[in-house]
CSV table of C-alpha atoms and ligand atoms in Angstrom, one decimal:
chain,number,residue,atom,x,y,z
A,27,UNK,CA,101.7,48.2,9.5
A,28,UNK,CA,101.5,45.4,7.0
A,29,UNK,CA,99.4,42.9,9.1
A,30,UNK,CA,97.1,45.7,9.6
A,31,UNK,CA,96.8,45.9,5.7
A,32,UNK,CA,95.9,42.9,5.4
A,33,UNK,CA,93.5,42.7,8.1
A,34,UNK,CA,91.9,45.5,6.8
A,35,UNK,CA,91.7,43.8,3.3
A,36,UNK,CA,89.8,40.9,4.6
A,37,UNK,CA,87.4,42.9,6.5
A,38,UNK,CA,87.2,44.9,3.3
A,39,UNK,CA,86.5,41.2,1.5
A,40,UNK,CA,84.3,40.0,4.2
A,41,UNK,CA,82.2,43.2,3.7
A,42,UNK,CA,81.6,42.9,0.1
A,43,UNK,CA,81.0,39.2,0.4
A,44,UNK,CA,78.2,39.7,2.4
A,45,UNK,CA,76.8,43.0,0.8
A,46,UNK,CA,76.9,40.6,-2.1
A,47,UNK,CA,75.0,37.7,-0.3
A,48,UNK,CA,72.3,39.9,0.3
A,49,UNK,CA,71.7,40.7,-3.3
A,50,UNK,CA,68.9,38.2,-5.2
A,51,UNK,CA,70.7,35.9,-7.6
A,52,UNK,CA,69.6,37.2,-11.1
A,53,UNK,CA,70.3,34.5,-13.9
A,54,UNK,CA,70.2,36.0,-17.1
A,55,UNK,CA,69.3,34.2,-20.1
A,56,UNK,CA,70.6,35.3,-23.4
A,57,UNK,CA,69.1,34.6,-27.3
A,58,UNK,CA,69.9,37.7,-29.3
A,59,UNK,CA,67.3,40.1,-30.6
A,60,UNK,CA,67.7,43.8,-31.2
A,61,UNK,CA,68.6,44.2,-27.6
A,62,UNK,CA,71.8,42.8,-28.5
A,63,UNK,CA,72.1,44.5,-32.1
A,64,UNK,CA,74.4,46.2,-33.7
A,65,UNK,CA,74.5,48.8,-36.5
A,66,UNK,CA,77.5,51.0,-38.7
A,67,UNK,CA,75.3,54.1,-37.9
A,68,UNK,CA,73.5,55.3,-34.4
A,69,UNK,CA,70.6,56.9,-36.8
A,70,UNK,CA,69.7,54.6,-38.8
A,71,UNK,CA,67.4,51.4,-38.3
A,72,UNK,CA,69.9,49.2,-40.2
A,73,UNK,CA,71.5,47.0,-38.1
A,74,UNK,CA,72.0,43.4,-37.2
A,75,UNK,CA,70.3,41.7,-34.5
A,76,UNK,CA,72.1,39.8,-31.8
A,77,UNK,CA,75.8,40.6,-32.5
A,78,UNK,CA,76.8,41.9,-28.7
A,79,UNK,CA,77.3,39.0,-26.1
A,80,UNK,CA,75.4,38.9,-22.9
A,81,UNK,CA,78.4,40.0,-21.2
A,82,UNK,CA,79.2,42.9,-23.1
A,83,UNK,CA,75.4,43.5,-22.6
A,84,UNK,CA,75.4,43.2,-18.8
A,85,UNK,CA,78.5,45.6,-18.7
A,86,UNK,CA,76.8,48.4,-20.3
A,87,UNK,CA,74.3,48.7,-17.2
A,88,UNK,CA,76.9,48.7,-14.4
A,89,UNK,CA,73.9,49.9,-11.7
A,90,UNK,CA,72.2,46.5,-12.4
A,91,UNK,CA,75.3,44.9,-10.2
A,92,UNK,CA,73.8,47.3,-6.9
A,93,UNK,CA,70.9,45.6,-6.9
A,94,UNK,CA,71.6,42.0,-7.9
A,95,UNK,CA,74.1,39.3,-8.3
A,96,UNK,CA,74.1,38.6,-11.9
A,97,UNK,CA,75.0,35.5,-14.3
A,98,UNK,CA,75.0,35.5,-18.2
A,99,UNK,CA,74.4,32.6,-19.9
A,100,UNK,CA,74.4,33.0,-23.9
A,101,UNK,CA,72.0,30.4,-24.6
A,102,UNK,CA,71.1,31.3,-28.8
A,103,UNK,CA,72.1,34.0,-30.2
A,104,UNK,CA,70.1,35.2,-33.1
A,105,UNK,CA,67.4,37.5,-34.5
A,106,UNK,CA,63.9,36.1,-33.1
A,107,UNK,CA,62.3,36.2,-36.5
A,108,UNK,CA,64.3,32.6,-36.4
A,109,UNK,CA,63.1,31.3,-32.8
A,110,UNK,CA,62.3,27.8,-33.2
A,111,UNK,CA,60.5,24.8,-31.6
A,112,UNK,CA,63.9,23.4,-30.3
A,113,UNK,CA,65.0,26.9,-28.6
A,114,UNK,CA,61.8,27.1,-27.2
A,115,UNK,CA,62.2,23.9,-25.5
A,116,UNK,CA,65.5,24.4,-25.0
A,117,UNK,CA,65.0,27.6,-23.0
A,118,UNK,CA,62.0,26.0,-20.9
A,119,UNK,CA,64.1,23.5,-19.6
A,120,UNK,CA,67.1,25.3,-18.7
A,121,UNK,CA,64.4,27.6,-16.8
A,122,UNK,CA,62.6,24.8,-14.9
A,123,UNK,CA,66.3,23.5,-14.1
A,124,UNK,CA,66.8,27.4,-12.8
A,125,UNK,CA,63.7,27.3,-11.0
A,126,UNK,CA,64.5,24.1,-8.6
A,127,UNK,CA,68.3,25.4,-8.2
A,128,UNK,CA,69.0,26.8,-5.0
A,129,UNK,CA,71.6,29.5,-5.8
A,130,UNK,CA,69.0,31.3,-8.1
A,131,UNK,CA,66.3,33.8,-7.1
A,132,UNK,CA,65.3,35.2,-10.7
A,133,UNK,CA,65.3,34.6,-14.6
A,134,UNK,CA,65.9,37.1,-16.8
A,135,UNK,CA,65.7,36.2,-20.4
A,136,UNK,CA,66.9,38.8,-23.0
A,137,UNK,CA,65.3,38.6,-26.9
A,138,UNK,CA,64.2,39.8,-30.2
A,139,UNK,CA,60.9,42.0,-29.8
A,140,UNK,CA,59.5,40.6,-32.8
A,141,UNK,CA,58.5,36.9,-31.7
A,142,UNK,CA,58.8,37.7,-28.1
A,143,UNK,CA,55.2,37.3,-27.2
A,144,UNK,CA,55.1,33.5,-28.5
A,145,UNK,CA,58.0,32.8,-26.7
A,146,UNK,CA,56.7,34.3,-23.4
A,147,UNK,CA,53.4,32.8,-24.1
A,148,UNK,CA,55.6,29.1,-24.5
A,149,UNK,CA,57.6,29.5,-21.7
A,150,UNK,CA,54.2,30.5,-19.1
A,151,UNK,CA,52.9,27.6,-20.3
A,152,UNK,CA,55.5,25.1,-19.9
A,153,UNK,CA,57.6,26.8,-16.9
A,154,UNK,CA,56.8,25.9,-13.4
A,155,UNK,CA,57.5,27.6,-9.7
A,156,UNK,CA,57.6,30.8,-8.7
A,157,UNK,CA,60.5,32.7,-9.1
A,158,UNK,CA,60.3,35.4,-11.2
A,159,UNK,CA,61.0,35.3,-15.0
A,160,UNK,CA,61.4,38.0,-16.8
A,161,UNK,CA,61.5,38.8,-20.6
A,162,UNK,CA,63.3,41.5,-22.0
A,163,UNK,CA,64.1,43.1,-25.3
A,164,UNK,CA,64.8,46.5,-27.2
A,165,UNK,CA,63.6,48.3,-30.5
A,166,UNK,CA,66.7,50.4,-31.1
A,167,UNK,CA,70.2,48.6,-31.6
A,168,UNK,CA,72.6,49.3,-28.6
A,169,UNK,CA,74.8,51.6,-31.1
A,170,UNK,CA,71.6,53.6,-32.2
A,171,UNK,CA,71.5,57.1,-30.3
A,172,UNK,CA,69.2,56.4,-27.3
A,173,UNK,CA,69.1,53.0,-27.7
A,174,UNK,CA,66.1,51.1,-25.0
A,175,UNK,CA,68.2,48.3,-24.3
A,176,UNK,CA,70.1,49.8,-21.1
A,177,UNK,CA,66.9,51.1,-19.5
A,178,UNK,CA,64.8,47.7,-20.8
A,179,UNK,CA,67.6,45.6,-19.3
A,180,UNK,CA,68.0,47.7,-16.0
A,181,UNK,CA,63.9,47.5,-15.9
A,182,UNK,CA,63.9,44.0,-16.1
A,183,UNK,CA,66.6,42.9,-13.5
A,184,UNK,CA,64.6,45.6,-11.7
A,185,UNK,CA,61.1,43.1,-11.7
A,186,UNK,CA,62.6,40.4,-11.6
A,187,UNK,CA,64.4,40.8,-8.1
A,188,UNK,CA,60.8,42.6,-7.0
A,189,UNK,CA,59.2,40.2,-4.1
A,190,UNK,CA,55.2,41.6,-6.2
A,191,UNK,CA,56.6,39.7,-8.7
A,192,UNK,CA,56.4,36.0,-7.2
A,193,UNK,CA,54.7,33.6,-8.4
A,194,UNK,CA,52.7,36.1,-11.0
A,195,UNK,CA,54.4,33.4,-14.4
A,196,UNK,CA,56.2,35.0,-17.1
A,197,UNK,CA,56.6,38.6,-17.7
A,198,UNK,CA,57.2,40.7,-20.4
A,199,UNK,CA,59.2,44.5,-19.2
A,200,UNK,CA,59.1,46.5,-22.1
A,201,UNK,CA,59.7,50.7,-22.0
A,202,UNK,CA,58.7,51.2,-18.3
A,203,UNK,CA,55.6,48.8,-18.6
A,204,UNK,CA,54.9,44.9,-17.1
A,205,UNK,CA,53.2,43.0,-19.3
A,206,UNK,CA,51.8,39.2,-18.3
A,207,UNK,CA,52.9,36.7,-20.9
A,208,UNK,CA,49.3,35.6,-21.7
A,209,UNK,CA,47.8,39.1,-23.0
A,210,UNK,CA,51.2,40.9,-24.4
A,211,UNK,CA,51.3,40.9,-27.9
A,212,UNK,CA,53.5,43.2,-30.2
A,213,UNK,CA,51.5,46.6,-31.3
A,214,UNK,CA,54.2,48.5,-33.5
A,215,UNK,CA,56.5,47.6,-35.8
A,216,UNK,CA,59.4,50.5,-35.0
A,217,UNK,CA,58.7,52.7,-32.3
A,218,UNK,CA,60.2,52.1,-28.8
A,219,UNK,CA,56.7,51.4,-27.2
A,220,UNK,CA,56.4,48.8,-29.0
A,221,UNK,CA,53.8,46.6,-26.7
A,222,UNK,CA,51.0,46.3,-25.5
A,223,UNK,CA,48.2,43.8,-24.2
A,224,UNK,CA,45.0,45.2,-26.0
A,225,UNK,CA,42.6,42.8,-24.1
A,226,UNK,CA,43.7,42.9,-20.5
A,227,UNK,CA,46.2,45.7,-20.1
A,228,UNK,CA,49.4,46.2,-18.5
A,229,UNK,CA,49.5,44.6,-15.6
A,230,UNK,CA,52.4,47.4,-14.4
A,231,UNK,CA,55.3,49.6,-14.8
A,232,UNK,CA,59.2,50.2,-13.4
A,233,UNK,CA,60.0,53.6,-12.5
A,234,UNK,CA,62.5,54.8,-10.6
A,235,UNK,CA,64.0,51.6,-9.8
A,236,UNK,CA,60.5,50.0,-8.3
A,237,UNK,CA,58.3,47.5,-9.9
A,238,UNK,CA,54.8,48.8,-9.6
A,239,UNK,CA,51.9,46.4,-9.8
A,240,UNK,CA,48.1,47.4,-10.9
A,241,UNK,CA,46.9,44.4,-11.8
A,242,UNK,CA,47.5,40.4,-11.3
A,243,UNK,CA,47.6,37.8,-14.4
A,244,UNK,CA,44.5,35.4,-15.1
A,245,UNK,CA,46.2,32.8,-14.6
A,246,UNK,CA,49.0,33.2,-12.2
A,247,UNK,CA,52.0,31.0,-12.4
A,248,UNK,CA,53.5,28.2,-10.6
A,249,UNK,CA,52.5,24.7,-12.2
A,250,UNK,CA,52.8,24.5,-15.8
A,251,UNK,CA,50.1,23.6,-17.6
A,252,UNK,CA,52.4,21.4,-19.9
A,253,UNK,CA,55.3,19.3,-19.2
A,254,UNK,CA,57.3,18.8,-21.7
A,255,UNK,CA,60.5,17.3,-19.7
A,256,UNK,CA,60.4,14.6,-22.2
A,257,UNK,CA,59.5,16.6,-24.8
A,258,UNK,CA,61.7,16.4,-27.9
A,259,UNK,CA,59.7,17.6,-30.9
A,260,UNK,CA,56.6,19.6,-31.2
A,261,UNK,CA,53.6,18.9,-33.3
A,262,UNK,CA,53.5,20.5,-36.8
A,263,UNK,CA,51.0,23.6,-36.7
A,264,UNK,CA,50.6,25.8,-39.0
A,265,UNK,CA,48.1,29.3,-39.7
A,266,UNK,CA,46.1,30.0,-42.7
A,267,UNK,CA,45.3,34.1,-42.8
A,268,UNK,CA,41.7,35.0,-44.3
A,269,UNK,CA,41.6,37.9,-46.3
A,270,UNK,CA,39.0,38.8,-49.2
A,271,UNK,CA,39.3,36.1,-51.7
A,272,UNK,CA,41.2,33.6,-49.7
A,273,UNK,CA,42.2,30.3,-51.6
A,274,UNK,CA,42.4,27.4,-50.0
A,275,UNK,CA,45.7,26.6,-51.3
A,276,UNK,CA,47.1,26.9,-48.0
A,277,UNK,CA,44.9,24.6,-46.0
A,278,UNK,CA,44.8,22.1,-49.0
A,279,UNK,CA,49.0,21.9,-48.9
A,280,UNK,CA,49.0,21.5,-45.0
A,281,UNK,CA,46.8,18.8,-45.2
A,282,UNK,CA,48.9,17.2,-47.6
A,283,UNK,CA,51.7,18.0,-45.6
A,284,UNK,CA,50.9,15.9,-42.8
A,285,UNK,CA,50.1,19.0,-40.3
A,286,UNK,CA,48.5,18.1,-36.8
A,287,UNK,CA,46.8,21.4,-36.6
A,288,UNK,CA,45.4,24.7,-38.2
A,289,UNK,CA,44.7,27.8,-36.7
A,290,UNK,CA,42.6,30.1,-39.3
A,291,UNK,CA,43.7,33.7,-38.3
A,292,UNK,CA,40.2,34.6,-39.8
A,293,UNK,CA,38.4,37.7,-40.6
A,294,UNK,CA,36.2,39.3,-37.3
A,295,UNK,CA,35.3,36.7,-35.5
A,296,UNK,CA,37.1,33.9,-36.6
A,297,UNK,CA,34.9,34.1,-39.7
A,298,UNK,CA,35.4,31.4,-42.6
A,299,UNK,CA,35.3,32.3,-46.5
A,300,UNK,CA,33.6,30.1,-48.3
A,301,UNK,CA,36.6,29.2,-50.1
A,302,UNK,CA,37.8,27.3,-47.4
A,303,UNK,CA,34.9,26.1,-45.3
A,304,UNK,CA,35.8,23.1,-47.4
A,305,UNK,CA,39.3,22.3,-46.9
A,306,UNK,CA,38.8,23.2,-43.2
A,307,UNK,CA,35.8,20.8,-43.2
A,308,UNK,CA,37.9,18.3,-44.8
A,309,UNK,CA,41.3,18.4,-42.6
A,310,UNK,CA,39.0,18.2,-40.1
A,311,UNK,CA,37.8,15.0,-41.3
A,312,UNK,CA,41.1,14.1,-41.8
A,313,UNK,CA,41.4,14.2,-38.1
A,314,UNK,CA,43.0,17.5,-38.1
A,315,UNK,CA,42.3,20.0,-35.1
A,316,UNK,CA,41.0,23.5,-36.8
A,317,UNK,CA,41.2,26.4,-34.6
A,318,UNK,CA,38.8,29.1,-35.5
A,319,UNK,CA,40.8,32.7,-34.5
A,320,UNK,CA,41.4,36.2,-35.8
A,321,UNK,CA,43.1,38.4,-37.6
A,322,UNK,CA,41.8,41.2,-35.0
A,323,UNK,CA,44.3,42.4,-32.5
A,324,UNK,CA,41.3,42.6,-29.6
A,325,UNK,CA,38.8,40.7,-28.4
A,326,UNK,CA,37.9,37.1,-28.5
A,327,UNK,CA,37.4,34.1,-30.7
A,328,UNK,CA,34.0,33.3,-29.4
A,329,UNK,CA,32.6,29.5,-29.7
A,330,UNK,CA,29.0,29.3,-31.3
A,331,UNK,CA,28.7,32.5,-32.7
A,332,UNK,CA,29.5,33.0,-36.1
A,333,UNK,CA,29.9,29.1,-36.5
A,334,UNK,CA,28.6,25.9,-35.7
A,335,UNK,CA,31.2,25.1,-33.6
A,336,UNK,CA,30.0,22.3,-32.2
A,337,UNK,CA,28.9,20.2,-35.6
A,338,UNK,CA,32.0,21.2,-37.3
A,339,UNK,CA,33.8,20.0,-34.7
A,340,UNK,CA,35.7,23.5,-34.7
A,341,UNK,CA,37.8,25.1,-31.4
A,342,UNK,CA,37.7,28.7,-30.9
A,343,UNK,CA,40.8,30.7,-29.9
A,344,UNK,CA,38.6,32.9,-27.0
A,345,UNK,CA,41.2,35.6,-26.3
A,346,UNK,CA,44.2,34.4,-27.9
A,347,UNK,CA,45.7,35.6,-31.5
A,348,UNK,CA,46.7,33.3,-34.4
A,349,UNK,CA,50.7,33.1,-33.2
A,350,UNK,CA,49.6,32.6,-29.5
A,351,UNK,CA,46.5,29.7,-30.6
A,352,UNK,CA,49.1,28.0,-32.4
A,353,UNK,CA,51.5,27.9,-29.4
A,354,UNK,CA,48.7,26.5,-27.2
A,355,UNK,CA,47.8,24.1,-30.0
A,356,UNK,CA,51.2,22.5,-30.6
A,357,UNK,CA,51.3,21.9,-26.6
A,358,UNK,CA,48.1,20.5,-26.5
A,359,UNK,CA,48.5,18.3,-29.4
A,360,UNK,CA,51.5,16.8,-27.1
A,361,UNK,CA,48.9,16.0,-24.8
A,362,UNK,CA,45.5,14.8,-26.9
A,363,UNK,CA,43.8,14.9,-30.2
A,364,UNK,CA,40.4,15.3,-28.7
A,365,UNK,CA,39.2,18.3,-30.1
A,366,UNK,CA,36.7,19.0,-27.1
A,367,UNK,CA,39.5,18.7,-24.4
A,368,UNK,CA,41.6,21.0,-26.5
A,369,UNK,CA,38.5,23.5,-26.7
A,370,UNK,CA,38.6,23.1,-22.2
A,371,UNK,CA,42.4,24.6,-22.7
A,372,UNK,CA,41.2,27.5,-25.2
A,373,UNK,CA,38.3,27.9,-22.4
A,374,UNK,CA,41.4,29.4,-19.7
A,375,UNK,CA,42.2,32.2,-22.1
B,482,SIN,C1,64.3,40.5,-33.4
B,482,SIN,O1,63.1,40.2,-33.0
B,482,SIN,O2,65.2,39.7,-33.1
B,482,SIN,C2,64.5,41.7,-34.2
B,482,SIN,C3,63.7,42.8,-33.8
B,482,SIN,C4,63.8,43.2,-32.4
B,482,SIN,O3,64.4,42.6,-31.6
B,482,SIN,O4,63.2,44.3,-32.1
């Protein structure tokens, strides 16, 4: 009786061993955000982002475990109004290290909603292979009554473990919708749909447990455009926003602060006050790379248009916003400080 115990253990062990072998490998990255927030009151938008470990996080959502095997790594753990230059390059490394391992099928990584698209943007630009990475966040605090983060997380191991997903670069899984990392950008400041990608649309949705594609990226992923292996330190970049009556304070005290770039987040279409036509012209001279973009949430940055691009020596942002120009700028200031080779990586957008 008792040797047929145990043998029936074993098979039992043998059984879930290789149910669990079947499952995709899902490695889940963890840097705090809302999706990990906690607050004293479940109606209330007072909280504090990134209290709740990964763990605790992963434990919530039981049913991710039938469809993948899952590891949670905490990697930051803080509120992504204070994502950094050194957790971005932290993260893209780990990544590429996750990319080349063996054992791993998928990257999940879980963050604040409010910088999320910079960081997407970053790691698509920096991140090579194929596997699928995934970002993922939440508006509501995982103690707020119907909080997102379950369903956003569930959503998200979900894509990620999807074979549409290869080799499509760094996606963003926000309320039921697949956003590519290039065009997602942040629409609302409080409300649960939170996202969208104004210039190219989603590219899908998860329902019912299935990633659904509609659309491909631009650009799909599998090389990087940047290495930054040996990256340590990113150029200083800063944005100057136009409004009516625009200084040029701003401009004037990154120049004297030693910046390697501006982006102007200007007014239409990258339009200039004539405040600070100067002190653009003048970084410029200064050997400073000026990036004409906008304020505008849709459509492009076009070159030639509504300035001489070409004899101010100028680069315009094409489809990308002032956060996202600045991330492409830092990169590409790793890279060169000719301001026409710069304007060929603006050209891909
Ligand atoms: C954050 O970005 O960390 C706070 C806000 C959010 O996650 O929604």
């Amino acid at each position: 009786m008792k040797s047929l115990r145990i043998l029936m253990l074993a098979l039992f062990a043998l059984f879930a061993v290789t149910l669990s072998a079947q499952k995709p490998n899902v490695y889940v990255l963890a840097t705090g955000g809302t999706i990990a927030g906690s607050g004293t009151s479940s109606v209330s938008t007072n909280y504090t982002a990134g209290q709740v470990a990964i763990g605790t996080l992963l434990d919530a959502v039981p049913q991710i475990k039938d469809i993948a095997n899952v590891v949670g790594e905490q990697v930051v753990r803080i509120g992504s109004q204070d994502m950094d230059d050194a957790t971005w390059l932290l993260l893209a490394k780990r990544i590429n290290e996750l990319q080349a391992s063996d054992s791993v099928d998928a990257v999940v990584v879980t963050h604040g909603t409010d910088t999320m698209e910079e960081t997407a943007f970053f790691l698509n630009l920096t991140v090579g292979g194929t596997k699928p990475v995934v970002m993922v966040g939440a508006m509501r605090p995982s103690t707020a009554l119907s909080a997102d983060g379950p369903l956003n997380l569930y959503n998200a191991v979900v894509t990620a473990v999807s074979p549409a997903s290869v080799g499509k670069g760094v996606l963003v899984v926000m309320n039921g919708r697949i956003y590519g990392a290039d065009g997602v950008v942040k629409m609302h400041t409080t409300n649960v749909d939170a996202f969208g990608a104004p210039n190219s649309g989603a590219l899908g949705y998860v329902l019912n447990g299935k990633a659904v594609y509609e659309a491909s990226p631009k650009r799909p992923g599998g090389r990087p455009m940047f290495n930054v292996s040996g990256v340590d330190e990113l150029p200083k970049v800063g944005i100057a926003y136009g409004h009516a009556g625009v200084s040029p304070d701003v401009v004037e005290s990154m120049i004297k602060n030693r910046y390697r770039g501006i982006v102007y987040a200007g007014v239409g279409n990258g339009n200039i006050h004539k405040n600070l036509f100067a002190a653009l012209e003048e970084a410029r001279r200064k050997g400073i790379i000026v990036v004409r973009s906008s304020r505008i949430v849709s459509g492009p940055t076009s070159l030639e248009n509504e300035v001489d691009d070409e004899h101010y020596q100028f680069v315009a942002s094409q489809l990308l916003g002032p956060a996202k120009a600045r991330v492409l700028l830092m990169l590409a200031l790793t890279q060169t400080d000719d301001w026409r080779k710069i304007q060929s990586y603006f050209n891909l957008f």
